[in-house]
Amino acid sequence: MNTLISLCTYNERRNIAELIPQLTTLVPTATVLVIDDNSPDGTGKLADELAASDRRVRVLHRPARLGLGTATTAAFDHAVRENFTWLVNLDADFSHNPKYIPQLLAAMEHCDVAIASRYVPGGGVIGWTARRRLMSFLINAWARLLLGLKTHDNSGSFRCYRVALLAQVDWSKSQATGYAIQEEILFRCAQAGARMQEVPFHFEDRRYGSTKINLRECVRAVWVILQLGLQRCFRRTPS
């Protein structure tokens, strides 16, 4: 079984300098793909340097900040094109501790999508304010209500996918370009008949840098989920 680990980056130079060596040590047979949106802090340049010294590291350079959604689906396209078996995606800022990756891979024996979940017994968050907890609760409840999802953690990106399942979906027709891609991915996977399993983990604050989530992204996520929900209600199945 060959595994691709994808990291979507924008200004994460300090983080990937530590994270990528950890990933190649933890899962030595995996390939690490960095999708960088022309980070001004030199993230892409550092990724190239790491790739030059380790053939397990690959870099996809994009010309500008095109959004998390399209970066994620670009990783999907790469995994399908290169015939990987599994795709593990995680944030590049250490909010997703890579130590949970073996548990996600083990779960794939019984499912098509393994979700590192903050909201099942054994999972949780560290250092969040009450406001941030409320926002996360509301967006996940909104996704379950509108999209018919049964999973508890629909807004996180730390997941493992069966690439054969990803190949059944036309990701070029995704509506989300930003953070709503996480809910849309699960919706489209569910429409394709995916079996999903949640694996408990603890979310931590990023190690270096600042978050890219803002009010505009939150509003966009609510709107995209509403659009997908209306499609579902009127039985217009996404391609």
mmCIF file of C-alpha atoms in Angstrom:
data_model
loop_
_atom_site.group_PDB
_atom_site.id
_atom_site.type_symbol
_atom_site.label_atom_id
_atom_site.label_comp_id
_atom_site.label_asym_id
_atom_site.label_seq_id
_atom_site.Cartn_x
_atom_site.Cartn_y
_atom_site.Cartn_z
ATOM 1 C CA MET A 1 0.000 0.000 0.000
ATOM 2 C CA ASN A 2 1.516 3.342 -1.033
ATOM 3 C CA THR A 3 0.630 6.484 0.880
ATOM 4 C CA LEU A 4 0.688 10.153 -0.075
ATOM 5 C CA ILE A 5 0.761 12.762 2.711
ATOM 6 C CA SER A 6 -0.394 16.189 1.538
ATOM 7 C CA LEU A 7 0.380 19.561 3.111
ATOM 8 C CA CYS A 8 -1.338 22.684 1.763
ATOM 9 C CA THR A 9 0.877 25.631 2.652
ATOM 10 C CA TYR A 10 0.914 29.402 2.731
ATOM 11 C CA ASN A 11 3.606 31.000 4.901
ATOM 12 C CA GLU A 12 4.465 27.833 6.848
ATOM 13 C CA ARG A 13 8.246 27.804 6.401
ATOM 14 C CA ARG A 14 9.122 27.418 10.101
ATOM 15 C CA ASN A 15 6.537 24.700 10.568
ATOM 16 C CA ILE A 16 7.413 22.503 7.595
ATOM 17 C CA ALA A 17 11.111 22.711 8.488
ATOM 18 C CA GLU A 18 10.238 20.574 11.513
ATOM 19 C CA LEU A 19 7.132 18.760 10.275
ATOM 20 C CA ILE A 20 8.393 17.155 7.068
ATOM 21 C CA PRO A 21 11.340 15.361 8.745
ATOM 22 C CA GLN A 22 8.913 14.075 11.363
ATOM 23 C CA LEU A 23 6.566 12.752 8.676
ATOM 24 C CA THR A 24 9.284 10.951 6.729
ATOM 25 C CA THR A 25 10.518 9.380 9.971
ATOM 26 C CA LEU A 26 7.060 8.389 11.200
ATOM 27 C CA VAL A 27 5.894 6.947 7.858
ATOM 28 C CA PRO A 28 9.158 6.198 6.031
ATOM 29 C CA THR A 29 7.464 4.569 3.024
ATOM 30 C CA ALA A 30 5.156 7.533 2.377
ATOM 31 C CA THR A 31 5.567 10.358 -0.121
ATOM 32 C CA VAL A 32 5.052 13.900 1.164
ATOM 33 C CA LEU A 33 3.493 16.396 -1.251
ATOM 34 C CA VAL A 34 3.685 20.118 -0.449
ATOM 35 C CA ILE A 35 1.155 22.277 -2.336
ATOM 36 C CA ASP A 36 2.421 25.819 -1.909
ATOM 37 C CA ASP A 37 0.582 28.967 -2.979
ATOM 38 C CA ASN A 38 3.649 31.093 -3.696
ATOM 39 C CA SER A 39 4.281 31.832 -0.020
ATOM 40 C CA PRO A 40 6.193 35.115 0.426
ATOM 41 C CA ASP A 41 8.040 33.702 3.451
ATOM 42 C CA GLY A 42 9.914 31.166 1.298
ATOM 43 C CA THR A 43 7.915 28.043 2.196
ATOM 44 C CA GLY A 44 8.089 26.823 -1.397
ATOM 45 C CA LYS A 45 11.848 27.397 -1.614
ATOM 46 C CA LEU A 46 12.451 25.419 1.563
ATOM 47 C CA ALA A 47 10.199 22.637 0.290
ATOM 48 C CA ASP A 48 12.301 22.487 -2.881
ATOM 49 C CA GLU A 49 15.455 22.192 -0.785
ATOM 50 C CA LEU A 50 13.946 19.355 1.237
ATOM 51 C CA ALA A 51 12.826 17.629 -1.958
ATOM 52 C CA ALA A 52 16.310 17.932 -3.432
ATOM 53 C CA SER A 53 17.751 16.015 -0.476
ATOM 54 C CA ASP A 54 14.926 13.464 -0.090
ATOM 55 C CA ARG A 55 13.142 11.917 -3.061
ATOM 56 C CA ARG A 56 10.149 11.117 -0.848
ATOM 57 C CA VAL A 57 9.298 14.843 -0.829
ATOM 58 C CA ARG A 58 7.530 16.465 -3.774
ATOM 59 C CA VAL A 59 6.449 20.062 -4.314
ATOM 60 C CA LEU A 60 3.589 21.515 -6.319
ATOM 61 C CA HIS A 61 4.047 25.251 -6.831
ATOM 62 C CA ARG A 62 0.994 27.374 -7.560
ATOM 63 C CA PRO A 63 1.305 30.937 -8.885
ATOM 64 C CA ALA A 64 -0.679 32.726 -6.173
ATOM 65 C CA ARG A 65 -2.841 32.253 -3.099
ATOM 66 C CA LEU A 66 -5.626 30.291 -4.773
ATOM 67 C CA GLY A 67 -7.311 28.905 -1.654
ATOM 68 C CA LEU A 68 -7.305 25.846 0.555
ATOM 69 C CA GLY A 69 -10.109 24.220 -1.390
ATOM 70 C CA THR A 70 -8.339 24.103 -4.724
ATOM 71 C CA ALA A 71 -5.059 23.146 -3.033
ATOM 72 C CA THR A 72 -6.740 20.161 -1.403
ATOM 73 C CA THR A 73 -8.366 18.968 -4.608
ATOM 74 C CA ALA A 74 -5.023 19.401 -6.401
ATOM 75 C CA ALA A 75 -3.616 16.897 -3.901
ATOM 76 C CA PHE A 76 -6.511 14.565 -4.715
ATOM 77 C CA ASP A 77 -5.777 14.828 -8.433
ATOM 78 C CA HIS A 78 -2.106 14.052 -7.818
ATOM 79 C CA ALA A 79 -2.940 11.003 -5.702
ATOM 80 C CA VAL A 80 -5.294 9.638 -8.358
ATOM 81 C CA ARG A 81 -2.915 10.352 -11.234
ATOM 82 C CA GLU A 82 0.039 8.729 -9.476
ATOM 83 C CA ASN A 83 -1.969 5.663 -8.363
ATOM 84 C CA PHE A 84 -1.539 6.051 -4.603
ATOM 85 C CA THR A 85 -3.614 3.812 -2.352
ATOM 86 C CA TRP A 86 -4.135 6.220 0.560
ATOM 87 C CA LEU A 87 -4.029 9.987 0.878
ATOM 88 C CA VAL A 88 -3.426 11.480 4.328
ATOM 89 C CA ASN A 89 -4.070 15.211 4.579
ATOM 90 C CA LEU A 90 -3.153 17.343 7.573
ATOM 91 C CA ASP A 91 -2.496 20.984 8.375
ATOM 92 C CA ALA A 92 1.123 22.078 8.093
ATOM 93 C CA ASP A 93 1.183 24.017 11.364
ATOM 94 C CA PHE A 94 1.346 21.186 13.964
ATOM 95 C CA SER A 95 -2.283 21.649 15.022
ATOM 96 C CA HIS A 96 -2.589 18.075 13.753
ATOM 97 C CA ASN A 97 0.013 16.028 15.564
ATOM 98 C CA PRO A 98 1.463 13.541 13.053
ATOM 99 C CA LYS A 99 1.588 10.842 15.755
ATOM 100 C CA TYR A 100 -2.061 10.060 14.922
ATOM 101 C CA ILE A 101 -1.320 9.097 11.306
ATOM 102 C CA PRO A 102 -0.708 5.372 12.063
ATOM 103 C CA GLN A 103 -4.153 5.217 13.720
ATOM 104 C CA LEU A 104 -5.783 6.759 10.659
ATOM 105 C CA LEU A 105 -4.031 4.315 8.354
ATOM 106 C CA ALA A 106 -5.051 1.379 10.562
ATOM 107 C CA ALA A 107 -8.687 2.505 10.399
ATOM 108 C CA MET A 108 -8.633 2.271 6.589
ATOM 109 C CA GLU A 109 -9.007 -1.493 6.880
ATOM 110 C CA HIS A 110 -12.672 -0.860 7.663
ATOM 111 C CA CYS A 111 -13.550 2.393 5.874
ATOM 112 C CA ASP A 112 -12.970 4.692 2.915
ATOM 113 C CA VAL A 113 -12.493 7.912 4.890
ATOM 114 C CA ALA A 114 -10.880 7.997 8.338
ATOM 115 C CA ILE A 115 -11.440 11.288 10.151
ATOM 116 C CA ALA A 116 -9.230 12.512 12.988
ATOM 117 C CA SER A 117 -12.054 13.714 15.215
ATOM 118 C CA ARG A 118 -12.125 16.210 18.052
ATOM 119 C CA TYR A 119 -15.728 15.384 18.844
ATOM 120 C CA VAL A 120 -15.858 11.675 19.646
ATOM 121 C CA PRO A 121 -14.951 10.103 23.012
ATOM 122 C CA GLY A 122 -11.194 10.393 23.511
ATOM 123 C CA GLY A 123 -10.860 13.466 21.304
ATOM 124 C CA GLY A 124 -10.722 17.142 22.190
ATOM 125 C CA VAL A 125 -9.135 20.538 21.721
ATOM 126 C CA ILE A 126 -6.346 22.243 23.652
ATOM 127 C CA GLY A 127 -6.237 25.940 24.407
ATOM 128 C CA TRP A 128 -9.391 27.096 22.626
ATOM 129 C CA THR A 129 -11.511 30.029 23.779
ATOM 130 C CA ALA A 130 -15.237 29.595 24.407
ATOM 131 C CA ARG A 131 -15.930 31.625 21.252
ATOM 132 C CA ARG A 132 -13.833 29.338 19.089
ATOM 133 C CA ARG A 133 -15.491 26.250 20.566
ATOM 134 C CA LEU A 134 -18.927 27.725 19.839
ATOM 135 C CA MET A 135 -18.027 28.581 16.240
ATOM 136 C CA SER A 136 -16.754 25.065 15.637
ATOM 137 C CA PHE A 137 -19.852 23.527 17.219
ATOM 138 C CA LEU A 138 -22.178 25.641 15.080
ATOM 139 C CA ILE A 139 -20.455 24.960 11.739
ATOM 140 C CA ASN A 140 -20.424 21.221 12.416
ATOM 141 C CA ALA A 141 -24.094 21.243 13.425
ATOM 142 C CA TRP A 142 -24.873 23.269 10.283
ATOM 143 C CA ALA A 143 -23.090 20.679 8.105
ATOM 144 C CA ARG A 144 -24.913 17.768 9.712
ATOM 145 C CA LEU A 145 -28.269 19.498 9.321
ATOM 146 C CA LEU A 146 -27.872 20.700 5.739
ATOM 147 C CA LEU A 147 -25.729 17.916 4.274
ATOM 148 C CA GLY A 148 -27.120 14.931 6.165
ATOM 149 C CA LEU A 149 -23.694 13.965 7.498
ATOM 150 C CA LYS A 150 -23.588 11.519 10.408
ATOM 151 C CA THR A 151 -20.001 12.285 11.399
ATOM 152 C CA HIS A 152 -19.273 14.652 14.277
ATOM 153 C CA ASP A 153 -16.099 16.411 13.065
ATOM 154 C CA ASN A 154 -16.822 17.686 9.569
ATOM 155 C CA SER A 155 -14.739 20.869 9.558
ATOM 156 C CA GLY A 156 -11.291 19.435 10.244
ATOM 157 C CA SER A 157 -8.838 18.569 7.488
ATOM 158 C CA PHE A 158 -6.893 15.800 9.268
ATOM 159 C CA ARG A 159 -8.101 12.727 7.395
ATOM 160 C CA CYS A 160 -7.104 9.668 5.410
ATOM 161 C CA TYR A 161 -8.867 8.864 2.143
ATOM 162 C CA ARG A 162 -9.034 5.767 -0.031
ATOM 163 C CA VAL A 163 -7.782 7.123 -3.348
ATOM 164 C CA ALA A 164 -10.000 4.756 -5.351
ATOM 165 C CA LEU A 165 -12.958 6.493 -3.697
ATOM 166 C CA LEU A 166 -11.589 9.957 -4.509
ATOM 167 C CA ALA A 167 -11.267 8.898 -8.147
ATOM 168 C CA GLN A 168 -15.045 8.466 -8.353
ATOM 169 C CA VAL A 169 -15.683 12.190 -7.796
ATOM 170 C CA ASP A 170 -15.110 15.049 -10.240
ATOM 171 C CA TRP A 171 -13.345 17.461 -7.884
ATOM 172 C CA SER A 172 -13.082 20.144 -10.560
ATOM 173 C CA LYS A 173 -16.768 20.852 -9.862
ATOM 174 C CA SER A 174 -16.221 21.585 -6.171
ATOM 175 C CA GLN A 175 -17.939 24.786 -5.069
ATOM 176 C CA ALA A 176 -15.708 25.618 -2.106
ATOM 177 C CA THR A 177 -12.387 27.338 -2.675
ATOM 178 C CA GLY A 178 -11.727 27.984 1.023
ATOM 179 C CA TYR A 179 -12.276 26.211 4.328
ATOM 180 C CA ALA A 180 -15.743 24.907 3.431
ATOM 181 C CA ILE A 181 -13.970 22.345 1.278
ATOM 182 C CA GLN A 182 -13.771 20.080 4.337
ATOM 183 C CA GLU A 183 -17.541 19.749 4.636
ATOM 184 C CA GLU A 184 -17.983 19.554 0.873
ATOM 185 C CA ILE A 185 -15.470 16.713 0.620
ATOM 186 C CA LEU A 186 -17.388 14.617 3.144
ATOM 187 C CA PHE A 187 -20.671 15.437 1.414
ATOM 188 C CA ARG A 188 -19.356 14.354 -1.963
ATOM 189 C CA CYS A 189 -17.705 11.259 -0.518
ATOM 190 C CA ALA A 190 -20.977 10.324 1.181
ATOM 191 C CA GLN A 191 -22.794 10.758 -2.145
ATOM 192 C CA ALA A 192 -20.246 8.330 -3.632
ATOM 193 C CA GLY A 193 -21.101 5.742 -0.951
ATOM 194 C CA ALA A 194 -18.037 6.199 1.279
ATOM 195 C CA ARG A 195 -17.803 4.385 4.604
ATOM 196 C CA MET A 196 -16.524 6.819 7.225
ATOM 197 C CA GLN A 197 -14.931 6.272 10.617
ATOM 198 C CA GLU A 198 -13.859 8.818 13.231
ATOM 199 C CA VAL A 199 -10.608 8.333 15.139
ATOM 200 C CA PRO A 200 -10.199 10.448 18.305
ATOM 201 C CA PHE A 201 -7.399 13.000 18.442
ATOM 202 C CA HIS A 202 -6.542 16.214 20.275
ATOM 203 C CA PHE A 203 -6.296 19.419 18.275
ATOM 204 C CA GLU A 204 -3.499 21.769 19.359
ATOM 205 C CA ASP A 205 -2.804 25.409 18.525
ATOM 206 C CA ARG A 206 -0.398 26.015 15.661
ATOM 207 C CA ARG A 207 3.289 26.045 16.554
ATOM 208 C CA TYR A 208 4.432 29.034 14.457
ATOM 209 C CA GLY A 209 2.659 31.764 12.520
ATOM 210 C CA SER A 210 -0.930 32.948 12.614
ATOM 211 C CA THR A 211 -4.240 31.398 11.597
ATOM 212 C CA LYS A 212 -5.727 32.119 8.174
ATOM 213 C CA ILE A 213 -9.326 31.670 9.337
ATOM 214 C CA ASN A 214 -11.288 34.923 9.502
ATOM 215 C CA LEU A 215 -14.900 36.093 9.538
ATOM 216 C CA ARG A 216 -15.081 36.232 5.749
ATOM 217 C CA GLU A 217 -14.038 32.582 5.488
ATOM 218 C CA CYS A 218 -16.656 31.610 8.070
ATOM 219 C CA VAL A 219 -19.407 33.391 6.147
ATOM 220 C CA ARG A 220 -18.296 31.751 2.908
ATOM 221 C CA ALA A 221 -18.371 28.339 4.568
ATOM 222 C CA VAL A 222 -21.931 28.874 5.805
ATOM 223 C CA TRP A 223 -23.000 29.950 2.322
ATOM 224 C CA VAL A 224 -21.356 27.036 0.495
ATOM 225 C CA ILE A 225 -22.877 24.509 2.907
ATOM 226 C CA LEU A 226 -26.294 26.109 2.367
ATOM 227 C CA GLN A 227 -25.908 25.806 -1.406
ATOM 228 C CA LEU A 228 -24.925 22.152 -1.141
ATOM 229 C CA GLY A 229 -27.807 21.544 1.239
ATOM 230 C CA LEU A 230 -30.269 23.008 -1.235
ATOM 231 C CA GLN A 231 -28.859 20.758 -3.950
ATOM 232 C CA ARG A 232 -29.378 17.804 -1.640
ATOM 233 C CA CYS A 233 -32.954 18.815 -0.815
ATOM 234 C CA PHE A 234 -33.812 19.113 -4.504
ATOM 235 C CA ARG A 235 -31.971 15.847 -5.208
ATOM 236 C CA ARG A 236 -29.334 17.386 -7.441
ATOM 237 C CA THR A 237 -26.446 15.027 -6.741
ATOM 238 C CA PRO A 238 -23.023 16.691 -7.219
ATOM 239 C CA SER A 239 -20.885 15.193 -9.974
#
